[in-house]
Amino acid sequence: MGVEVNKRNLAKEITPEERISIHYNKLKEKLKINFQKEIFCKIEAMKVLKEIKDKEYYKLDNYASFDDFAKDYRLARTQTYKYLKIATAIEEGIVEEKYVINNGINNTMFLIRNKEGVSIKKSKQNPLRPLRFQLKCPDAYAFYKRNAKLTSFLLEKVFLDEQEFLSKIINQFDSIKKGKK
């Protein structure tokens, strides 16, 4: 029994514009796949870097610090610490890997900053800003500059405990100020 296949071409003729559109869509799909592969590799690198830093494996190769290890692998310091911060956030459950894949590293860092506060690493410095003012007397300037902590203590003490004295000084200042006008 011989079966004969009818060789019909059911494909519609494609216009050049449609070919370009199809090709463009394929390129976009390839780009998405490559970016996802890239981000998966970066996430894996984040985990590896975190483990090496946390368990101090870099010392096995006689590196003095983790920074020295990272430099040897041509990783920028900011990039390395971004990766470590994201890996820590993933480990602590602040961010999911899926979020990093969909939104990228910069958006993830922005999210982490918002969740943890303005800065990622808390500053060890005093959060109060320095007070700046000018003194006309050079001797007074030299004294207060040499004794900055004493100056700070003195100003706080007068403000907190010597309100009467402060009021008296403010009144003197106001009268001098009015006299100059």
N, C-alpha and C. Protein backbone atom coordinates (compact mmCIF):
# COMPACT_ATOMS: atom_id res chain seq x y z
N MET A 1 0.84 -1.16 0.00
CA MET A 1 0.00 0.00 0.00
C MET A 1 0.89 1.23 0.00
N GLY A 2 0.77 2.02 -0.96
CA GLY A 2 1.58 3.22 -1.12
C GLY A 2 0.84 4.45 -0.63
N VAL A 3 1.48 5.15 0.24
CA VAL A 3 0.90 6.39 0.76
C VAL A 3 1.58 7.54 0.05
N GLU A 4 0.76 8.40 -0.47
CA GLU A 4 1.31 9.54 -1.18
C GLU A 4 1.05 10.80 -0.35
N VAL A 5 2.10 11.55 -0.10
CA VAL A 5 1.98 12.77 0.70
C VAL A 5 1.82 13.94 -0.23
N ASN A 6 0.83 14.74 0.09
CA ASN A 6 0.57 15.93 -0.69
C ASN A 6 1.51 17.02 -0.19
N LYS A 7 2.37 17.50 -1.03
CA LYS A 7 3.35 18.51 -0.62
C LYS A 7 2.77 19.91 -0.85
N ARG A 8 1.96 20.30 0.10
CA ARG A 8 1.41 21.65 0.01
C ARG A 8 2.19 22.56 0.95
N ASN A 9 2.40 23.76 0.56
CA ASN A 9 3.06 24.75 1.40
C ASN A 9 1.98 25.64 1.98
N LEU A 10 1.72 25.46 3.28
CA LEU A 10 0.67 26.21 3.93
C LEU A 10 1.19 27.56 4.46
N ALA A 11 2.50 27.76 4.42
CA ALA A 11 3.07 28.99 4.95
C ALA A 11 2.70 30.16 4.05
N LYS A 12 2.32 31.22 4.69
CA LYS A 12 1.96 32.43 3.99
C LYS A 12 3.24 33.18 3.64
N GLU A 13 3.24 33.85 2.58
CA GLU A 13 4.40 34.64 2.16
C GLU A 13 4.57 35.79 3.16
N ILE A 14 5.79 35.95 3.70
CA ILE A 14 6.05 36.97 4.71
C ILE A 14 6.66 38.20 4.05
N THR A 15 6.13 39.35 4.43
CA THR A 15 6.63 40.60 3.86
C THR A 15 7.96 40.96 4.54
N PRO A 16 8.77 41.79 3.91
CA PRO A 16 10.05 42.20 4.52
C PRO A 16 9.87 42.88 5.88
N GLU A 17 8.80 43.67 6.03
CA GLU A 17 8.56 44.33 7.31
C GLU A 17 8.27 43.31 8.40
N GLU A 18 7.51 42.28 8.06
CA GLU A 18 7.20 41.23 9.04
C GLU A 18 8.46 40.45 9.40
N ARG A 19 9.33 40.20 8.41
CA ARG A 19 10.59 39.50 8.69
C ARG A 19 11.45 40.31 9.66
N ILE A 20 11.51 41.60 9.41
CA ILE A 20 12.30 42.47 10.29
C ILE A 20 11.72 42.45 11.70
N SER A 21 10.41 42.52 11.79
CA SER A 21 9.74 42.49 13.10
C SER A 21 9.99 41.17 13.83
N ILE A 22 9.90 40.07 13.11
CA ILE A 22 10.15 38.74 13.70
C ILE A 22 11.60 38.65 14.16
N HIS A 23 12.52 39.10 13.31
CA HIS A 23 13.94 39.07 13.65
C HIS A 23 14.22 39.94 14.89
N TYR A 24 13.60 41.12 14.92
CA TYR A 24 13.76 42.03 16.05
C TYR A 24 13.25 41.38 17.34
N ASN A 25 12.11 40.73 17.29
CA ASN A 25 11.56 40.05 18.48
C ASN A 25 12.47 38.92 18.95
N LYS A 26 13.07 38.19 17.99
CA LYS A 26 14.01 37.13 18.36
C LYS A 26 15.24 37.72 19.05
N LEU A 27 15.72 38.85 18.52
CA LEU A 27 16.88 39.50 19.13
C LEU A 27 16.57 39.97 20.56
N LYS A 28 15.38 40.53 20.75
CA LYS A 28 14.99 40.96 22.09
C LYS A 28 14.93 39.77 23.04
N GLU A 29 14.40 38.66 22.57
CA GLU A 29 14.32 37.46 23.40
C GLU A 29 15.71 36.96 23.77
N LYS A 30 16.65 36.97 22.79
CA LYS A 30 18.03 36.57 23.07
C LYS A 30 18.65 37.49 24.12
N LEU A 31 18.37 38.77 23.96
CA LEU A 31 18.91 39.75 24.90
C LEU A 31 18.41 39.49 26.32
N LYS A 32 17.11 39.21 26.44
CA LYS A 32 16.54 38.90 27.76
C LYS A 32 17.20 37.66 28.35
N ILE A 33 17.35 36.65 27.54
CA ILE A 33 17.97 35.39 28.01
C ILE A 33 19.40 35.65 28.45
N ASN A 34 20.16 36.42 27.65
CA ASN A 34 21.55 36.70 28.01
C ASN A 34 21.64 37.53 29.29
N PHE A 35 20.75 38.51 29.44
CA PHE A 35 20.76 39.30 30.67
C PHE A 35 20.42 38.42 31.87
N GLN A 36 19.47 37.52 31.70
CA GLN A 36 19.12 36.64 32.81
C GLN A 36 20.28 35.72 33.16
N LYS A 37 20.96 35.21 32.13
CA LYS A 37 22.14 34.37 32.39
C LYS A 37 23.19 35.19 33.14
N GLU A 38 23.36 36.43 32.68
CA GLU A 38 24.35 37.31 33.30
C GLU A 38 24.00 37.57 34.77
N ILE A 39 22.74 37.87 35.04
CA ILE A 39 22.34 38.17 36.42
C ILE A 39 22.43 36.92 37.29
N PHE A 40 22.12 35.74 36.71
CA PHE A 40 22.29 34.50 37.48
C PHE A 40 23.76 34.31 37.85
N CYS A 41 24.64 34.60 36.90
CA CYS A 41 26.08 34.49 37.17
C CYS A 41 26.51 35.48 38.24
N LYS A 42 25.95 36.69 38.18
CA LYS A 42 26.30 37.69 39.18
C LYS A 42 25.79 37.29 40.57
N ILE A 43 24.59 36.74 40.62
CA ILE A 43 24.05 36.30 41.91
C ILE A 43 24.92 35.18 42.48
N GLU A 44 25.33 34.28 41.62
CA GLU A 44 26.22 33.20 42.06
C GLU A 44 27.55 33.78 42.55
N ALA A 45 28.07 34.78 41.83
CA ALA A 45 29.31 35.44 42.25
C ALA A 45 29.13 36.11 43.61
N MET A 46 27.96 36.70 43.83
CA MET A 46 27.66 37.34 45.12
C MET A 46 27.75 36.32 46.25
N LYS A 47 27.13 35.18 46.03
CA LYS A 47 27.12 34.14 47.07
C LYS A 47 28.54 33.63 47.34
N VAL A 48 29.31 33.44 46.26
CA VAL A 48 30.68 32.94 46.39
C VAL A 48 31.53 33.96 47.15
N LEU A 49 31.44 35.23 46.77
CA LEU A 49 32.22 36.27 47.45
C LEU A 49 31.86 36.35 48.93
N LYS A 50 30.58 36.25 49.21
CA LYS A 50 30.13 36.33 50.61
C LYS A 50 30.71 35.17 51.43
N GLU A 51 30.65 33.98 50.87
CA GLU A 51 31.18 32.82 51.60
C GLU A 51 32.69 32.95 51.80
N ILE A 52 33.40 33.40 50.76
CA ILE A 52 34.85 33.57 50.88
C ILE A 52 35.18 34.60 51.96
N LYS A 53 34.41 35.69 51.98
CA LYS A 53 34.67 36.74 52.98
C LYS A 53 34.27 36.27 54.37
N ASP A 54 33.08 35.70 54.50
CA ASP A 54 32.59 35.29 55.82
C ASP A 54 33.47 34.23 56.47
N LYS A 55 33.89 33.26 55.68
CA LYS A 55 34.69 32.16 56.23
C LYS A 55 36.19 32.41 56.11
N GLU A 56 36.54 33.59 55.61
CA GLU A 56 37.93 34.03 55.48
C GLU A 56 38.78 33.03 54.70
N TYR A 57 38.22 32.48 53.63
CA TYR A 57 38.97 31.55 52.79
C TYR A 57 40.13 32.23 52.08
N TYR A 58 40.06 33.55 51.89
CA TYR A 58 41.11 34.27 51.19
C TYR A 58 42.45 34.15 51.92
N LYS A 59 42.41 33.86 53.21
CA LYS A 59 43.64 33.71 53.99
C LYS A 59 44.40 32.44 53.59
N LEU A 60 43.69 31.48 53.00
CA LEU A 60 44.34 30.24 52.56
C LEU A 60 45.36 30.52 51.46
N ASP A 61 45.13 31.59 50.68
CA ASP A 61 46.08 31.99 49.64
C ASP A 61 47.00 33.11 50.11
N ASN A 62 47.08 33.27 51.42
CA ASN A 62 47.96 34.26 52.05
C ASN A 62 47.62 35.71 51.70
N TYR A 63 46.35 36.00 51.47
CA TYR A 63 45.94 37.39 51.29
C TYR A 63 45.78 38.00 52.67
N ALA A 64 46.26 39.23 52.82
CA ALA A 64 46.17 39.91 54.11
C ALA A 64 44.73 40.32 54.41
N SER A 65 44.01 40.69 53.36
CA SER A 65 42.63 41.14 53.56
C SER A 65 41.76 40.69 52.39
N PHE A 66 40.47 40.81 52.60
CA PHE A 66 39.52 40.47 51.53
C PHE A 66 39.68 41.42 50.35
N ASP A 67 40.00 42.68 50.64
CA ASP A 67 40.21 43.66 49.57
C ASP A 67 41.35 43.23 48.64
N ASP A 68 42.43 42.72 49.22
CA ASP A 68 43.55 42.24 48.40
C ASP A 68 43.11 41.09 47.50
N PHE A 69 42.31 40.21 48.06
CA PHE A 69 41.78 39.09 47.28
C PHE A 69 40.94 39.60 46.11
N ALA A 70 40.05 40.55 46.40
CA ALA A 70 39.16 41.08 45.36
C ALA A 70 39.94 41.80 44.27
N LYS A 71 41.00 42.52 44.66
CA LYS A 71 41.82 43.23 43.67
C LYS A 71 42.47 42.25 42.71
N ASP A 72 42.89 41.11 43.23
CA ASP A 72 43.53 40.10 42.39
C ASP A 72 42.58 39.58 41.32
N TYR A 73 41.30 39.60 41.60
CA TYR A 73 40.30 39.14 40.64
C TYR A 73 39.69 40.31 39.85
N ARG A 74 40.36 41.44 39.94
CA ARG A 74 39.96 42.65 39.20
C ARG A 74 38.51 43.06 39.46
N LEU A 75 38.13 42.97 40.70
CA LEU A 75 36.80 43.42 41.11
C LEU A 75 36.94 44.78 41.76
N ALA A 76 36.14 45.72 41.30
CA ALA A 76 36.16 47.04 41.91
C ALA A 76 35.64 46.93 43.34
N ARG A 77 36.18 47.76 44.20
CA ARG A 77 35.81 47.68 45.62
C ARG A 77 34.32 47.95 45.81
N THR A 78 33.80 48.97 45.12
CA THR A 78 32.37 49.28 45.28
C THR A 78 31.51 48.14 44.75
N GLN A 79 31.92 47.56 43.63
CA GLN A 79 31.17 46.44 43.07
C GLN A 79 31.17 45.26 44.04
N THR A 80 32.33 44.97 44.59
CA THR A 80 32.45 43.85 45.53
C THR A 80 31.53 44.05 46.73
N TYR A 81 31.55 45.24 47.29
CA TYR A 81 30.74 45.47 48.48
C TYR A 81 29.25 45.59 48.17
N LYS A 82 28.92 45.99 46.95
CA LYS A 82 27.50 45.94 46.53
C LYS A 82 27.06 44.48 46.49
N TYR A 83 27.89 43.64 45.88
CA TYR A 83 27.57 42.22 45.78
C TYR A 83 27.41 41.60 47.17
N LEU A 84 28.33 41.94 48.07
CA LEU A 84 28.26 41.40 49.43
C LEU A 84 27.00 41.87 50.14
N LYS A 85 26.65 43.13 49.94
CA LYS A 85 25.46 43.68 50.59
C LYS A 85 24.20 42.99 50.08
N ILE A 86 24.14 42.76 48.76
CA ILE A 86 22.97 42.09 48.19
C ILE A 86 22.92 40.64 48.66
N ALA A 87 24.07 39.96 48.68
CA ALA A 87 24.10 38.56 49.14
C ALA A 87 23.64 38.46 50.59
N THR A 88 24.05 39.41 51.41
CA THR A 88 23.62 39.43 52.81
C THR A 88 22.12 39.66 52.90
N ALA A 89 21.61 40.58 52.08
CA ALA A 89 20.17 40.88 52.08
C ALA A 89 19.37 39.66 51.64
N ILE A 90 19.87 38.93 50.66
CA ILE A 90 19.19 37.71 50.21
C ILE A 90 19.20 36.68 51.34
N GLU A 91 20.36 36.52 51.98
CA GLU A 91 20.50 35.55 53.06
C GLU A 91 19.59 35.88 54.24
N GLU A 92 19.44 37.17 54.53
CA GLU A 92 18.61 37.59 55.67
C GLU A 92 17.14 37.68 55.33
N GLY A 93 16.80 37.49 54.06
CA GLY A 93 15.40 37.52 53.65
C GLY A 93 14.85 38.91 53.37
N ILE A 94 15.72 39.90 53.30
CA ILE A 94 15.28 41.26 53.00
C ILE A 94 14.86 41.35 51.53
N VAL A 95 15.58 40.65 50.68
CA VAL A 95 15.34 40.66 49.23
C VAL A 95 15.35 39.22 48.74
N GLU A 96 14.55 38.94 47.73
CA GLU A 96 14.56 37.62 47.10
C GLU A 96 15.40 37.66 45.83
N GLU A 97 15.96 36.51 45.47
CA GLU A 97 16.74 36.42 44.24
C GLU A 97 15.92 36.87 43.04
N LYS A 98 14.65 36.51 43.05
CA LYS A 98 13.76 36.85 41.94
C LYS A 98 13.71 38.37 41.74
N TYR A 99 13.71 39.11 42.86
CA TYR A 99 13.68 40.57 42.77
C TYR A 99 14.96 41.09 42.10
N VAL A 100 16.10 40.53 42.47
CA VAL A 100 17.38 40.94 41.88
C VAL A 100 17.38 40.64 40.39
N ILE A 101 16.86 39.47 40.01
CA ILE A 101 16.82 39.08 38.60
C ILE A 101 15.94 40.03 37.81
N ASN A 102 14.77 40.36 38.35
CA ASN A 102 13.82 41.20 37.61
C ASN A 102 14.18 42.67 37.61
N ASN A 103 14.81 43.16 38.69
CA ASN A 103 15.02 44.60 38.84
C ASN A 103 16.46 45.06 38.72
N GLY A 104 17.40 44.13 38.73
CA GLY A 104 18.80 44.52 38.58
C GLY A 104 19.45 44.89 39.90
N ILE A 105 20.75 45.11 39.81
CA ILE A 105 21.57 45.35 40.99
C ILE A 105 21.31 46.73 41.58
N ASN A 106 21.26 47.76 40.74
CA ASN A 106 21.09 49.12 41.26
C ASN A 106 19.74 49.31 41.95
N ASN A 107 18.67 48.80 41.35
CA ASN A 107 17.36 48.91 41.99
C ASN A 107 17.32 48.11 43.30
N THR A 108 18.01 46.98 43.32
CA THR A 108 18.07 46.18 44.54
C THR A 108 18.80 46.94 45.64
N MET A 109 19.91 47.59 45.28
CA MET A 109 20.64 48.39 46.26
C MET A 109 19.75 49.52 46.79
N PHE A 110 18.98 50.14 45.90
CA PHE A 110 18.07 51.21 46.31
C PHE A 110 17.04 50.68 47.31
N LEU A 111 16.50 49.50 47.01
CA LEU A 111 15.52 48.88 47.90
C LEU A 111 16.14 48.57 49.26
N ILE A 112 17.35 48.04 49.26
CA ILE A 112 18.03 47.69 50.51
C ILE A 112 18.26 48.95 51.34
N ARG A 113 18.69 50.03 50.70
CA ARG A 113 18.91 51.29 51.42
C ARG A 113 17.61 51.77 52.05
N ASN A 114 16.51 51.66 51.30
CA ASN A 114 15.22 52.11 51.84
C ASN A 114 14.76 51.25 53.00
N LYS A 115 15.03 49.96 52.93
CA LYS A 115 14.59 49.06 54.00
C LYS A 115 15.45 49.20 55.24
N GLU A 116 16.74 49.46 55.05
CA GLU A 116 17.66 49.52 56.19
C GLU A 116 17.85 50.94 56.71
N GLY A 117 17.41 51.91 55.98
CA GLY A 117 17.62 53.31 56.38
C GLY A 117 18.38 54.03 55.30
N VAL A 118 18.77 55.26 55.59
CA VAL A 118 19.42 56.09 54.58
C VAL A 118 20.76 55.51 54.17
N SER A 119 21.55 55.07 55.12
CA SER A 119 22.85 54.53 54.76
C SER A 119 22.89 53.04 55.08
N ILE A 120 23.64 52.33 54.29
CA ILE A 120 23.74 50.89 54.49
C ILE A 120 24.58 50.60 55.73
N LYS A 121 25.72 51.22 55.81
CA LYS A 121 26.59 51.01 56.94
C LYS A 121 26.49 52.23 57.83
N LYS A 122 26.15 52.02 59.07
CA LYS A 122 26.00 53.13 59.99
C LYS A 122 27.36 53.77 60.25
N SER A 123 27.38 55.06 60.25
CA SER A 123 28.61 55.79 60.50
C SER A 123 28.95 55.72 61.98
N LYS A 124 30.23 55.62 62.28
CA LYS A 124 30.67 55.58 63.66
C LYS A 124 30.83 56.99 64.21
N GLN A 125 30.74 57.99 63.34
CA GLN A 125 30.89 59.36 63.78
C GLN A 125 29.62 59.86 64.44
N ASN A 126 29.76 60.91 65.20
CA ASN A 126 28.64 61.55 65.86
C ASN A 126 27.70 62.12 64.78
N PRO A 127 26.41 61.83 64.85
CA PRO A 127 25.50 62.30 63.82
C PRO A 127 25.25 63.81 63.86
N LEU A 128 25.70 64.50 64.92
CA LEU A 128 25.50 65.94 65.01
C LEU A 128 26.49 66.66 64.10
N ARG A 129 26.00 67.67 63.45
CA ARG A 129 26.86 68.45 62.57
C ARG A 129 27.69 69.43 63.38
N PRO A 130 28.86 69.77 62.88
CA PRO A 130 29.70 70.72 63.62
C PRO A 130 29.09 72.12 63.59
N LEU A 131 29.35 72.84 64.63
CA LEU A 131 28.87 74.21 64.76
C LEU A 131 29.98 75.13 64.25
N ARG A 132 29.63 76.09 63.41
CA ARG A 132 30.64 77.00 62.87
C ARG A 132 30.23 78.43 63.19
N PHE A 133 31.18 79.18 63.68
CA PHE A 133 30.95 80.59 63.94
C PHE A 133 32.30 81.30 63.94
N GLN A 134 32.26 82.62 63.87
CA GLN A 134 33.48 83.41 63.82
C GLN A 134 33.67 84.16 65.13
N LEU A 135 34.92 84.25 65.55
CA LEU A 135 35.28 85.02 66.74
C LEU A 135 36.16 86.18 66.30
N LYS A 136 35.88 87.36 66.84
CA LYS A 136 36.66 88.54 66.45
C LYS A 136 38.01 88.58 67.15
N CYS A 137 38.07 88.08 68.34
CA CYS A 137 39.31 88.10 69.12
C CYS A 137 40.17 86.89 68.76
N PRO A 138 41.38 87.13 68.23
CA PRO A 138 42.25 86.01 67.84
C PRO A 138 42.65 85.12 69.01
N ASP A 139 42.81 85.71 70.19
CA ASP A 139 43.19 84.91 71.36
C ASP A 139 42.05 83.95 71.75
N ALA A 140 40.81 84.46 71.70
CA ALA A 140 39.65 83.61 72.01
C ALA A 140 39.54 82.49 70.98
N TYR A 141 39.77 82.84 69.72
CA TYR A 141 39.71 81.84 68.65
C TYR A 141 40.74 80.74 68.90
N ALA A 142 41.97 81.14 69.20
CA ALA A 142 43.04 80.17 69.43
C ALA A 142 42.72 79.28 70.63
N PHE A 143 42.19 79.88 71.70
CA PHE A 143 41.85 79.11 72.90
C PHE A 143 40.77 78.07 72.60
N TYR A 144 39.69 78.51 71.99
CA TYR A 144 38.57 77.59 71.72
C TYR A 144 38.93 76.53 70.68
N LYS A 145 39.79 76.90 69.76
CA LYS A 145 40.21 75.92 68.75
C LYS A 145 41.07 74.83 69.40
N ARG A 146 41.94 75.23 70.31
CA ARG A 146 42.78 74.24 71.01
C ARG A 146 41.96 73.34 71.91
N ASN A 147 40.86 73.87 72.44
CA ASN A 147 40.05 73.15 73.42
C ASN A 147 38.64 72.93 72.88
N ALA A 148 38.52 72.26 71.77
CA ALA A 148 37.21 72.08 71.11
C ALA A 148 36.23 71.31 71.99
N LYS A 149 36.71 70.28 72.68
CA LYS A 149 35.80 69.50 73.53
C LYS A 149 35.34 70.31 74.74
N LEU A 150 36.25 71.11 75.28
CA LEU A 150 35.87 72.00 76.38
C LEU A 150 34.83 73.01 75.90
N THR A 151 35.03 73.55 74.71
CA THR A 151 34.08 74.51 74.14
C THR A 151 32.71 73.87 73.98
N SER A 152 32.68 72.67 73.48
CA SER A 152 31.42 71.94 73.31
C SER A 152 30.74 71.73 74.66
N PHE A 153 31.52 71.28 75.62
CA PHE A 153 30.99 71.04 76.97
C PHE A 153 30.45 72.34 77.57
N LEU A 154 31.23 73.41 77.44
CA LEU A 154 30.84 74.71 77.99
C LEU A 154 29.53 75.21 77.39
N LEU A 155 29.40 75.15 76.08
CA LEU A 155 28.18 75.62 75.42
C LEU A 155 26.97 74.79 75.83
N GLU A 156 27.13 73.48 75.90
CA GLU A 156 26.01 72.62 76.32
C GLU A 156 25.63 72.88 77.78
N LYS A 157 26.64 73.02 78.62
CA LYS A 157 26.40 73.24 80.06
C LYS A 157 25.64 74.55 80.28
N VAL A 158 26.07 75.61 79.59
CA VAL A 158 25.39 76.90 79.72
C VAL A 158 23.96 76.78 79.23
N PHE A 159 23.77 76.11 78.12
CA PHE A 159 22.42 75.98 77.56
C PHE A 159 21.50 75.16 78.47
N LEU A 160 22.00 74.06 79.01
CA LEU A 160 21.16 73.17 79.81
C LEU A 160 20.98 73.62 81.26
N ASP A 161 22.06 74.10 81.88
CA ASP A 161 22.01 74.35 83.32
C ASP A 161 22.00 75.83 83.71
N GLU A 162 22.39 76.70 82.85
CA GLU A 162 22.54 78.11 83.20
C GLU A 162 21.64 78.99 82.33
N GLN A 163 20.35 78.72 82.38
CA GLN A 163 19.40 79.47 81.54
C GLN A 163 19.35 80.95 81.91
N GLU A 164 19.48 81.27 83.20
CA GLU A 164 19.46 82.68 83.61
C GLU A 164 20.65 83.43 83.02
N PHE A 165 21.82 82.82 83.15
CA PHE A 165 23.03 83.42 82.58
C PHE A 165 22.89 83.58 81.07
N LEU A 166 22.35 82.57 80.41
CA LEU A 166 22.16 82.61 78.96
C LEU A 166 21.19 83.73 78.58
N SER A 167 20.12 83.89 79.34
CA SER A 167 19.16 84.97 79.08
C SER A 167 19.82 86.33 79.23
N LYS A 168 20.65 86.47 80.25
CA LYS A 168 21.37 87.72 80.49
C LYS A 168 22.28 88.04 79.30
N ILE A 169 23.00 87.05 78.82
CA ILE A 169 23.91 87.23 77.68
C ILE A 169 23.10 87.57 76.42
N ILE A 170 21.98 86.90 76.22
CA ILE A 170 21.13 87.17 75.05
C ILE A 170 20.63 88.61 75.09
N ASN A 171 20.23 89.08 76.26
CA ASN A 171 19.77 90.47 76.41
C ASN A 171 20.89 91.46 76.09
N GLN A 172 22.10 91.17 76.58
CA GLN A 172 23.25 92.04 76.27
C GLN A 172 23.50 92.06 74.77
N PHE A 173 23.45 90.90 74.15
CA PHE A 173 23.67 90.80 72.71
C PHE A 173 22.62 91.60 71.94
N ASP A 174 21.35 91.45 72.34
CA ASP A 174 20.27 92.18 71.67
C ASP A 174 20.44 93.69 71.82
N SER A 175 20.85 94.14 73.00
CA SER A 175 21.03 95.59 73.20
C SER A 175 22.20 96.12 72.37
N ILE A 176 23.27 95.35 72.26
CA ILE A 176 24.41 95.75 71.42
C ILE A 176 23.99 95.78 69.96
N LYS A 177 23.23 94.79 69.57
CA LYS A 177 22.75 94.69 68.18
C LYS A 177 21.84 95.87 67.83
N LYS A 178 20.96 96.25 68.76
CA LYS A 178 20.05 97.39 68.54
C LYS A 178 20.83 98.70 68.52
N GLY A 179 21.88 98.78 69.32
CA GLY A 179 22.70 99.99 69.38
C GLY A 179 23.45 100.24 68.08
N LYS A 180 23.80 99.17 67.35
CA LYS A 180 24.52 99.31 66.09
C LYS A 180 23.62 99.75 64.95
N LYS A 181 22.32 99.54 65.08
CA LYS A 181 21.40 99.91 64.01
C LYS A 181 21.21 101.36 64.03
